[in-house]
Each structure stands twice: as C-alpha cells, then as structure tokens.
CSV table of C-alpha atoms and ligand atoms in Angstrom, one decimal:
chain,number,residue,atom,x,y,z
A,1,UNK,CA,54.2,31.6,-61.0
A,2,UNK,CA,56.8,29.4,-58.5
A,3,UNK,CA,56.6,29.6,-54.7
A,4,UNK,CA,60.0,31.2,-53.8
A,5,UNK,CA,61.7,29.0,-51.0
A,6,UNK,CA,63.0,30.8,-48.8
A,7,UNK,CA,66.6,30.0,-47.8
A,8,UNK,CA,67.4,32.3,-45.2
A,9,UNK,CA,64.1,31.8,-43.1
A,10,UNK,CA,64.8,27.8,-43.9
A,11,UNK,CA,68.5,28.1,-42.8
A,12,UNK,CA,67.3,30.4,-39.7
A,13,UNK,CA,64.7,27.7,-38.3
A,14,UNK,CA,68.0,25.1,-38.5
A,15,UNK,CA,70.7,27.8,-36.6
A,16,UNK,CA,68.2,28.4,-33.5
A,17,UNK,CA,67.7,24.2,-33.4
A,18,UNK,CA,71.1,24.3,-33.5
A,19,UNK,CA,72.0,26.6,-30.7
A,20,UNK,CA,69.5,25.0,-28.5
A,21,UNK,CA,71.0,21.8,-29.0
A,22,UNK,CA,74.4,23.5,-28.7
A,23,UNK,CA,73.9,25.3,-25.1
A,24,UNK,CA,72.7,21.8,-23.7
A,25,UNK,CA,76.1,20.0,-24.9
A,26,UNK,CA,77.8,22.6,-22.9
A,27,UNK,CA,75.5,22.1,-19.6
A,28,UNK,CA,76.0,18.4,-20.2
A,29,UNK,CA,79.9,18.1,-21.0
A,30,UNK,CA,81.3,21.4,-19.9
A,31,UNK,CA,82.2,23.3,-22.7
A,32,UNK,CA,81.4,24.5,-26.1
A,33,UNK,CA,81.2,22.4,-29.5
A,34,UNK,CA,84.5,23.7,-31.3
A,35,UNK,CA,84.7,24.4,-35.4
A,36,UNK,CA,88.1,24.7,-36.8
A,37,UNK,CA,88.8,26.0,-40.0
A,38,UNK,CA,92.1,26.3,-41.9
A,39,UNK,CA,92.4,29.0,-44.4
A,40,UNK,CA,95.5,28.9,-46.6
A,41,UNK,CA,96.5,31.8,-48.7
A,42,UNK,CA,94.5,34.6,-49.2
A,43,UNK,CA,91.4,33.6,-51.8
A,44,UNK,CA,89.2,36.7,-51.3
A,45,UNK,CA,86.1,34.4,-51.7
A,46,UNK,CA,87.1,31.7,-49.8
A,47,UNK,CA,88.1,34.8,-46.8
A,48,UNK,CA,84.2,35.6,-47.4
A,49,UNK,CA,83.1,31.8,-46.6
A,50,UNK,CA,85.5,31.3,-43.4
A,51,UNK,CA,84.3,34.8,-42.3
A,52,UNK,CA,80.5,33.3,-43.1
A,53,UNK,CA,81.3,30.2,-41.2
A,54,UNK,CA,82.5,32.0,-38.1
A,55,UNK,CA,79.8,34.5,-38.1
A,56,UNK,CA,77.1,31.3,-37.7
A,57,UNK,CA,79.6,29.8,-35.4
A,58,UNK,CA,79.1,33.0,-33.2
A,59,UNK,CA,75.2,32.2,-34.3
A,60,UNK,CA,74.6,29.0,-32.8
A,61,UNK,CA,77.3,29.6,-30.0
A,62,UNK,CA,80.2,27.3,-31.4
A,63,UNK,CA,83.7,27.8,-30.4
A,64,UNK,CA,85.2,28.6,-33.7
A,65,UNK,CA,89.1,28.6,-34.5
A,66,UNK,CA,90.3,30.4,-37.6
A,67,UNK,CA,93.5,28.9,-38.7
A,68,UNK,CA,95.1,31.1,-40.9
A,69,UNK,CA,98.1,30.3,-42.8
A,70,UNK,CA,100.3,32.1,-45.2
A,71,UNK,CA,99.8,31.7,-49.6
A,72,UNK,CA,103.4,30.1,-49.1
A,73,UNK,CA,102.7,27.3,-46.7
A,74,UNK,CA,104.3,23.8,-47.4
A,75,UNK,CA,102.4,20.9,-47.8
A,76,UNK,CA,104.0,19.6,-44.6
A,77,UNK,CA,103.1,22.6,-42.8
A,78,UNK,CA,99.4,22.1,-43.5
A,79,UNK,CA,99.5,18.5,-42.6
A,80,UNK,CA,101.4,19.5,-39.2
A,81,UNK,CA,98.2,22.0,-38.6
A,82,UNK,CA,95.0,19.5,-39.7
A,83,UNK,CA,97.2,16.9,-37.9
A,84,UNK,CA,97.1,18.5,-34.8
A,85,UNK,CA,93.7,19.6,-35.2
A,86,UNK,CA,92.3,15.8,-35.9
A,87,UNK,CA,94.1,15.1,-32.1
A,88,UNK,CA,92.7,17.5,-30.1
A,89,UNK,CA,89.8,16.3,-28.0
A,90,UNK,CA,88.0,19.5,-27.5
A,91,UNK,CA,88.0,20.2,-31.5
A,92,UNK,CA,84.4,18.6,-32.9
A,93,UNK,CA,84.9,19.2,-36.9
A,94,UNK,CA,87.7,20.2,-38.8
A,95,UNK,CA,87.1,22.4,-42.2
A,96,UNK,CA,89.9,22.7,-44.6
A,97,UNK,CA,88.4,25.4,-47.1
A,98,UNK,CA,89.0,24.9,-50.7
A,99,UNK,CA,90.7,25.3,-53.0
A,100,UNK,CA,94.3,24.9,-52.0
A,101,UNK,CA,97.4,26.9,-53.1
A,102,UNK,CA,99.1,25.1,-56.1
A,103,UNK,CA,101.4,22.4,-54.7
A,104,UNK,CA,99.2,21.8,-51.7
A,105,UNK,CA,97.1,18.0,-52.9
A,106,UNK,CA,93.7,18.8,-51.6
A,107,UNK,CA,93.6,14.8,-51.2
A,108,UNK,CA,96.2,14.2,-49.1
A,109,UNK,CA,95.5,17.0,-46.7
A,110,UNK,CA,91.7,16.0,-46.5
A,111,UNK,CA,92.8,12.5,-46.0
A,112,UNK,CA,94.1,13.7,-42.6
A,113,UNK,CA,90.7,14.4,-41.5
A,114,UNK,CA,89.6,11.8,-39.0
A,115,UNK,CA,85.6,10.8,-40.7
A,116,UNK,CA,84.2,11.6,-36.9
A,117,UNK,CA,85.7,15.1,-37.5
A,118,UNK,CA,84.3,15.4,-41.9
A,119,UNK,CA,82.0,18.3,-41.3
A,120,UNK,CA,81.7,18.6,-44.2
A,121,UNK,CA,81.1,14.9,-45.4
A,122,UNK,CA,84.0,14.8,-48.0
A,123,UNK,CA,86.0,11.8,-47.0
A,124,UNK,CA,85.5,8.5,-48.2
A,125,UNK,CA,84.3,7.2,-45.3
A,126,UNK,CA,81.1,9.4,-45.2
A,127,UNK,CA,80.7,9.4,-49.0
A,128,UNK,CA,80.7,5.5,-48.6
A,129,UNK,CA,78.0,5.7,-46.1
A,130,UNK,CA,76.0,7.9,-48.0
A,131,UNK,CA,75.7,5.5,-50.7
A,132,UNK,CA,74.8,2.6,-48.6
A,133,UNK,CA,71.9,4.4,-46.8
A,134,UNK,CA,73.9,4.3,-43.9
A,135,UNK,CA,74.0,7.2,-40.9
A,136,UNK,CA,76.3,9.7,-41.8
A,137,UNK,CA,77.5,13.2,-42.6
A,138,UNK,CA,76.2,14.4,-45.5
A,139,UNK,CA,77.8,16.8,-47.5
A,140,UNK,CA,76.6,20.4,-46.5
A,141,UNK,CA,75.3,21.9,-49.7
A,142,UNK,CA,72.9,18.9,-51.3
A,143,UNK,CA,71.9,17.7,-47.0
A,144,UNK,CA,70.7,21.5,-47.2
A,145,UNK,CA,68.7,21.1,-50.5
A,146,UNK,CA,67.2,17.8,-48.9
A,147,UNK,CA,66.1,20.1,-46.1
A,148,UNK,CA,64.8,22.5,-48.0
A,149,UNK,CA,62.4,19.9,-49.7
A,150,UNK,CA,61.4,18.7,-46.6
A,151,UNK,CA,60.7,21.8,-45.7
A,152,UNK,CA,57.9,22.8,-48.3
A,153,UNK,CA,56.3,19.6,-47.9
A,154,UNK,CA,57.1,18.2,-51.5
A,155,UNK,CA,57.1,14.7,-51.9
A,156,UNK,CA,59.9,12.8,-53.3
A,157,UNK,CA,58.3,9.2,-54.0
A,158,UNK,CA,58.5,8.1,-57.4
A,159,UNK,CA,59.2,11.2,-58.9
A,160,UNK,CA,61.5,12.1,-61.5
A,161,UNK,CA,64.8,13.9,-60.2
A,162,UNK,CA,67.0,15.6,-62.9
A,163,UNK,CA,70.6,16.6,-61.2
A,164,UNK,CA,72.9,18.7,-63.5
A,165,UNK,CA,76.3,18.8,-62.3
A,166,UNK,CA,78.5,15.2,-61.1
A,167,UNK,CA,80.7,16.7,-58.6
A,168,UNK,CA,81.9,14.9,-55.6
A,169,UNK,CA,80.4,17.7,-53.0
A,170,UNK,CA,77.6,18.9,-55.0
A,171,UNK,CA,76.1,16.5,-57.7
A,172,UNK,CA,77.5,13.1,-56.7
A,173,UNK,CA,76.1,13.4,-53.5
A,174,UNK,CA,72.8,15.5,-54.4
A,175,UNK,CA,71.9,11.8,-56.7
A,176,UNK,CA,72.2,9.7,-53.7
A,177,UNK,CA,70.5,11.6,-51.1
A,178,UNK,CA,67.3,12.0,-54.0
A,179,UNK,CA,68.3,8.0,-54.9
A,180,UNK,CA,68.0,7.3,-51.4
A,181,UNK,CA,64.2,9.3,-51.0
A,182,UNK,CA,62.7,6.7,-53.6
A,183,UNK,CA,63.4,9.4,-56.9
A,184,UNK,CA,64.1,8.2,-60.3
A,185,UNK,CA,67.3,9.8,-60.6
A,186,UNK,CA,69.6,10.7,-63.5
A,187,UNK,CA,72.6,12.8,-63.5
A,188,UNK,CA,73.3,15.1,-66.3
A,189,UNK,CA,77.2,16.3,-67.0
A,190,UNK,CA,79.3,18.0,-70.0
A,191,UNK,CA,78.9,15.3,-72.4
A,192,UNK,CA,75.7,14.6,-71.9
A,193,UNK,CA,73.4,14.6,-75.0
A,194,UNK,CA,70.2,16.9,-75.7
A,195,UNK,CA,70.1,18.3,-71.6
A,196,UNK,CA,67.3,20.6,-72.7
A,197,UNK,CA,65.4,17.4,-73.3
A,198,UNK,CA,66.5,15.2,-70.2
A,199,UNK,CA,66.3,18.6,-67.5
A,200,UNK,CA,62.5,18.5,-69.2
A,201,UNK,CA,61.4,15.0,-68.0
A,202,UNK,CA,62.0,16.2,-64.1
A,203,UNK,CA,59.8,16.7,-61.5
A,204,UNK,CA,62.6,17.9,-59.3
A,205,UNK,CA,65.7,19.7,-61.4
A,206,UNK,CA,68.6,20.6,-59.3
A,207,UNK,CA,71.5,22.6,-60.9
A,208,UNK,CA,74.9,22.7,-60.4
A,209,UNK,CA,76.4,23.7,-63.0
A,210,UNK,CA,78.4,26.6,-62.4
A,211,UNK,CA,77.5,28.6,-65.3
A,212,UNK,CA,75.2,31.2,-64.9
A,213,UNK,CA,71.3,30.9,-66.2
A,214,UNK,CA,72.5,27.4,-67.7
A,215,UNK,CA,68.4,26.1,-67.1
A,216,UNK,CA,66.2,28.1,-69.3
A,217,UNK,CA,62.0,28.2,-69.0
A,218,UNK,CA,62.1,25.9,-72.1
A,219,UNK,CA,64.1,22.8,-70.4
A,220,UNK,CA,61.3,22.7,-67.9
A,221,UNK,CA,58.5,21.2,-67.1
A,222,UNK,CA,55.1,22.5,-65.8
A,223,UNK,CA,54.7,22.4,-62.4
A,224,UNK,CA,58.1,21.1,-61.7
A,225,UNK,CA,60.3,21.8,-58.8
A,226,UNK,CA,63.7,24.2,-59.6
A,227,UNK,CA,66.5,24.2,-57.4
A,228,UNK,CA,69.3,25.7,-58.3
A,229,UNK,CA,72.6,25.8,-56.4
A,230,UNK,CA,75.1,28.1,-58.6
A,231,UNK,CA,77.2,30.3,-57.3
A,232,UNK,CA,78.4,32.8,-60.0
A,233,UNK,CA,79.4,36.4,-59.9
A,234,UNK,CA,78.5,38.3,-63.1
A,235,UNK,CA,79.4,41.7,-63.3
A,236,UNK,CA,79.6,41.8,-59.4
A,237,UNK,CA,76.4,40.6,-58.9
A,238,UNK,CA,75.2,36.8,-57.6
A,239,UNK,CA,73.9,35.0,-60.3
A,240,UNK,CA,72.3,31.1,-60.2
A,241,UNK,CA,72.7,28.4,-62.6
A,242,UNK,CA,68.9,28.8,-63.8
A,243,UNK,CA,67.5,31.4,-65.6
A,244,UNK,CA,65.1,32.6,-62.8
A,245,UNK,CA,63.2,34.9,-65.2
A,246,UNK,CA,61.9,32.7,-67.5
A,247,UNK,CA,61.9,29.8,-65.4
A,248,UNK,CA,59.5,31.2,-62.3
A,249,UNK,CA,56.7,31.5,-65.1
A,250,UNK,CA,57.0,27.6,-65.1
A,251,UNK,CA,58.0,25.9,-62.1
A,252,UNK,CA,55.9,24.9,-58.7
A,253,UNK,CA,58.6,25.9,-56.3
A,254,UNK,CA,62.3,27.5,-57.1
A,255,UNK,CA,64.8,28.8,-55.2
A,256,UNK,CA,66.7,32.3,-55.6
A,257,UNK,CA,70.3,33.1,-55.6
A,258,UNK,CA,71.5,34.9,-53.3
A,259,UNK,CA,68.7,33.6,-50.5
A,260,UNK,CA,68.2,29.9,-51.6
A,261,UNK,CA,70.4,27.2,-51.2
A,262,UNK,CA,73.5,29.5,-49.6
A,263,UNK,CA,72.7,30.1,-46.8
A,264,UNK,CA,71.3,26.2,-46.2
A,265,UNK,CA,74.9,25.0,-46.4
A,266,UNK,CA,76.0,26.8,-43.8
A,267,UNK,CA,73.4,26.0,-41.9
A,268,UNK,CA,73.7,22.0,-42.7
A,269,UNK,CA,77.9,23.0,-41.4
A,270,UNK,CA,76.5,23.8,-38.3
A,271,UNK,CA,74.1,21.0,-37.8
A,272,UNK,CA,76.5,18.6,-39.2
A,273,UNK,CA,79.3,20.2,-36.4
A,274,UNK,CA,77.0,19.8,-34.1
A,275,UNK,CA,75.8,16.1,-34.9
A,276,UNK,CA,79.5,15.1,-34.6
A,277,UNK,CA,80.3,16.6,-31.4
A,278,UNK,CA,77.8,14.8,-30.2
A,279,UNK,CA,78.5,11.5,-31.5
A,280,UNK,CA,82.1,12.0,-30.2
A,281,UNK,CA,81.0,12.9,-26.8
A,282,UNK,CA,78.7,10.0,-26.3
A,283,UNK,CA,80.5,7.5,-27.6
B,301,NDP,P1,82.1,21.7,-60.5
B,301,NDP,O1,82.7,22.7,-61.4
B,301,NDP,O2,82.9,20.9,-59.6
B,301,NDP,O3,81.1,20.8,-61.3
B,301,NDP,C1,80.3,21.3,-62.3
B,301,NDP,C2,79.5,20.1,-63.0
B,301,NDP,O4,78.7,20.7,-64.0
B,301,NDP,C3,80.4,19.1,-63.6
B,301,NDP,O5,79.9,17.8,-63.3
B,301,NDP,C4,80.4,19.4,-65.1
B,301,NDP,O6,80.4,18.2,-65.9
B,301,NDP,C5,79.0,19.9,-65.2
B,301,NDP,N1,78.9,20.8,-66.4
B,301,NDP,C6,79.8,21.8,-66.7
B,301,NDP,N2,79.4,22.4,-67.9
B,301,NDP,C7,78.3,21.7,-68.3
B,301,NDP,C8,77.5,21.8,-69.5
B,301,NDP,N3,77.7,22.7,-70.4
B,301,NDP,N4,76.4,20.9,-69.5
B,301,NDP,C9,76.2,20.0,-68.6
B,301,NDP,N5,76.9,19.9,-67.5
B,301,NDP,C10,78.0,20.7,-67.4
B,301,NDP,O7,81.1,22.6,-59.6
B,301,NDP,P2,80.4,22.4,-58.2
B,301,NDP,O8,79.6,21.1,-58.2
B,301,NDP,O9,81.4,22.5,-57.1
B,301,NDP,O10,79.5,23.7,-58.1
B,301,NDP,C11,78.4,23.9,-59.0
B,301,NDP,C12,77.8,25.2,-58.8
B,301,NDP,O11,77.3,25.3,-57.5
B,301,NDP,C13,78.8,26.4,-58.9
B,301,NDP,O12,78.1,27.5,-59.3
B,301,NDP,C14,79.2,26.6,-57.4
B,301,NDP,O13,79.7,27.9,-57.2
B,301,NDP,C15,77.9,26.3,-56.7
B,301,NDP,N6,78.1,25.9,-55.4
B,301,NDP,C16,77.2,26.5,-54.5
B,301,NDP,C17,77.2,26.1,-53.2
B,301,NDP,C18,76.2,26.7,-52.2
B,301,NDP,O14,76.5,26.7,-51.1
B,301,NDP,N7,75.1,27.2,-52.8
B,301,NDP,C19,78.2,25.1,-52.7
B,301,NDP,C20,79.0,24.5,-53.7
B,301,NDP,C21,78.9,24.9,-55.0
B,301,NDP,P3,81.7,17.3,-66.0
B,301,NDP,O15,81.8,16.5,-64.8
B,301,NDP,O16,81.5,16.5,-67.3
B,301,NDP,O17,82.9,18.2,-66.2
C-alpha cells in the first residue's frame, strides 16, 4: 500500500515559513507584503478560490485586496483595474483569477501584468525562465508538486517522469520543473497513443487530466510515485484524476484529493507573493 502525502501538513510547514518571512519584511520595510486579486463576474468556483486565497493571505499576514468587478465589465475596464494595480508600489503580486467572462481575452489582460508582479508565473517572461533553468516564479500548482517531492525525500535523478496533461499552468510547466531535476520526461496529451502503456514506464506519474479516475492500478507501475493534481466535482463530491482505489494497492507514494496537491498551490501563491515582494523591495 502507498504512503499518503500529506498536502495540508506539507502546505502548512510552507504558510508558517511564510509568515515568518512575512512579519520580518514588515519590520524591515514598514508595511505588509500586499496580494491583489481581481475577480470578474460571479464564477461560484472561482468566488471559492479568491475566498481560499484571502483566507491564507490572512494566514501568513499578507495585505490582501479583493477586486471585485461586475459579470458585465468591459475589457477596458479590466485593463483600467490590473493597470492600476501593476503601478502601485505597495502592491507585491497581482492575481487575475480565471476564467474570464466571454469577451474579456485572458491574454491581453495577463499581458498587463508586470513579470515582477506574475504570482502566479503565467507570463512569458517567467515561463521563459523556467525553461532556461533560470530564477523565477514558478507556476503555483506544479512549484507545489516539486515541493511535495522534496518533501518525502524521493529522488528525481534519472528517473522516469510520466506527465499527463500539456497545459500552459499545469503540464507544460510540471515537464520542465521534472526536466530541469535530471527526469526522463515525456508528456502525455489527447492524441497520444496507448497512455495505459506510456503512464506504465514511470517512476513518477503526475496527472492532469481533468477527468476523473483517468489513471487506473493497471497503467502503473510497482513501486511508482502517483501524483495526481485533478480537480473534479462528481456528484458534489472532490474527485482526482487517478483512480485512488485501485492505484494505492500499487504505488510507493500518492497523493489524495481533496488534501494533496490543493492546498500546495495556495501555499506555493503565498511563497511565490512573498519571494516577489521581496525581490521588489531589494532591488
Ligand atoms: P486543461 O483542460 O487545460 O488540460 C488538460 C490536459 O489533459 C490537456 O493537455 C489535454 O490534452 C489532456 N487530456 C484531456 N483528455 C485526455 C485524454 N483522454 N487522454 C490524455 N490526455 C488528455 O487542464 P489543467 O491542466 O488546467 O488542469 C488539469 C486538472 O488539474 C483539472 O482537473 C484541474 O481542475 C486540475 N487543477 C488542479 C489544480 C490544483 O490546485 N490542484 C490547479 C490547476 C488545475 P490536449 O492538450 O491534447 O487537449
């Protein structure tokens, strides 16, 4: 039977390193790290991720500033708000939450994010950086995964990393940050060919997906390490993209959902928050 990893615990260990680091950049600069997040419309899941957000910015003692704006906003209107957020000194990271309202290009408001600001490690800047092994901010949800690896001990050298899912925020990302820890990575999408028989060559499987108990027990290997980053409500209840049943019986180490990688990226918001306020108030 798997090790469960522990998410919350994980996550936990990162907020109060967080809030330490957080009370000393007040002492040392005279006031708090600031969060600002623009909510447009009125998403009921995306409401429960702002109101996440701002309960660990309370957390960790961030300043955090809800922008709120109505389902009708104009494109213009949105740009007006990030705009004024990207000038305001005393504003460390900037979080548009996705998705948009129709007629609102998620591009062009992101855009307006200065990179110093990309909490979330979207733009291209940080993306770019990413890829060249450079210092950067690293997209929340996969920098958590990476944490979460570290923090069982597992080693990364050499092994075989099997990432389903090619998203820019989730799988894209997850490839390099594995790439970049000396794994033999391959990326596994919709067209790929027989992903029962790739997902079973990995040492360490991460899926992102998006549909619910996608990786079965059968598409994995002995002893391997199952991370699985889906998000899906199924008959109002939380539901991962691995089959966590039959895949426990098989794996080293897995993580559940809810309690495994969730609450890391929320965690990796606030450390990433945190690292940028700091980079801005040093430089
Ligand atoms: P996207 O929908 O953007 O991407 C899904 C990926 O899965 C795509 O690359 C797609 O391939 C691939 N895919 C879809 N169907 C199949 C299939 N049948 N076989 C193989 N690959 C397939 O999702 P995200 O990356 O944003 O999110 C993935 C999951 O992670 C979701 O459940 C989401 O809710 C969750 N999530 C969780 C977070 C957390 O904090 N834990 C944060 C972000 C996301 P293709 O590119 O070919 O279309």
């Amino acid at each position: 039977m798997a090790k469960i990893i522990d998410g919350k615990l994980v996550s936990t260990k990162i907020k109060d390193a967080v809030k330490i680091k957080a009370t000393e950049f007040e002492q040392k600069f005279g006031r708090k790290i600031s969060l600002a997040v623009v909510l447009v419309g009125n998403n009921p899941a995306s409401k429960v991720y702002v109101g996440n957000k701002v309960k660990a910015c309370e957390y960790v003692g961030f300043n955090s500033i809800e922008c709120l704006m109505d389902e009708n906003s104009t494109e213009e209107q949105v740009k007006e708000k990030v705009l004024e957020l990207a000038f305001n000194p005393e504003i460390d990271g900037i979080l548009v939450q996705l998705p948009l309202p129709n007629g609102i290009d998620k591009n062009t408001i992101l855009n307006l994010i200065p990179a110093e600001k990309d909490v979330d490690g979207f733009l291209a800047e940080n993306v770019g950086s990413l890829l060249l092994g450079e210092e950067c901010t690293i997209s929340c949800t996969p920098y958590g995964v990476m944490k979460l690896l570290e923090h069982e001990s597992i080693d990364l050298c050499g092994k075989n990393a099997v990432v389903v899912g090619r998203s820019n925020i989730v799988g894209k990302p997850m490839a390099a940050l594995l790439l970049n820890a000396n794994c033999t990575v391959t990326v596994c999408h919709s067209k790929t060919k027989d992903i029962g028989a790739v997902c079973s060559q990995a040492d360490i499987l991460v899926a992102a997906v998006g549909i619910p108990k996608f990786v079965k027990g059968d598409m994995v290997k002995d002893g391997a390490v199952v991370i699985d980053v889906g998000i899906n409500r199924v008959e109002g209840k939380l539901v991962g993209d691995v089959d966590f049943e039959s895949v426990e019986k098989k794996a080293s180490f897995i993580t559940p959902v809810p309690g495994g990688v969730g609450p890391m990226t929320i965690a990796m918001l606030m450390e990433n928050t945190c690292a940028c306020a700091y980079r801005r108030a040093q430089k």
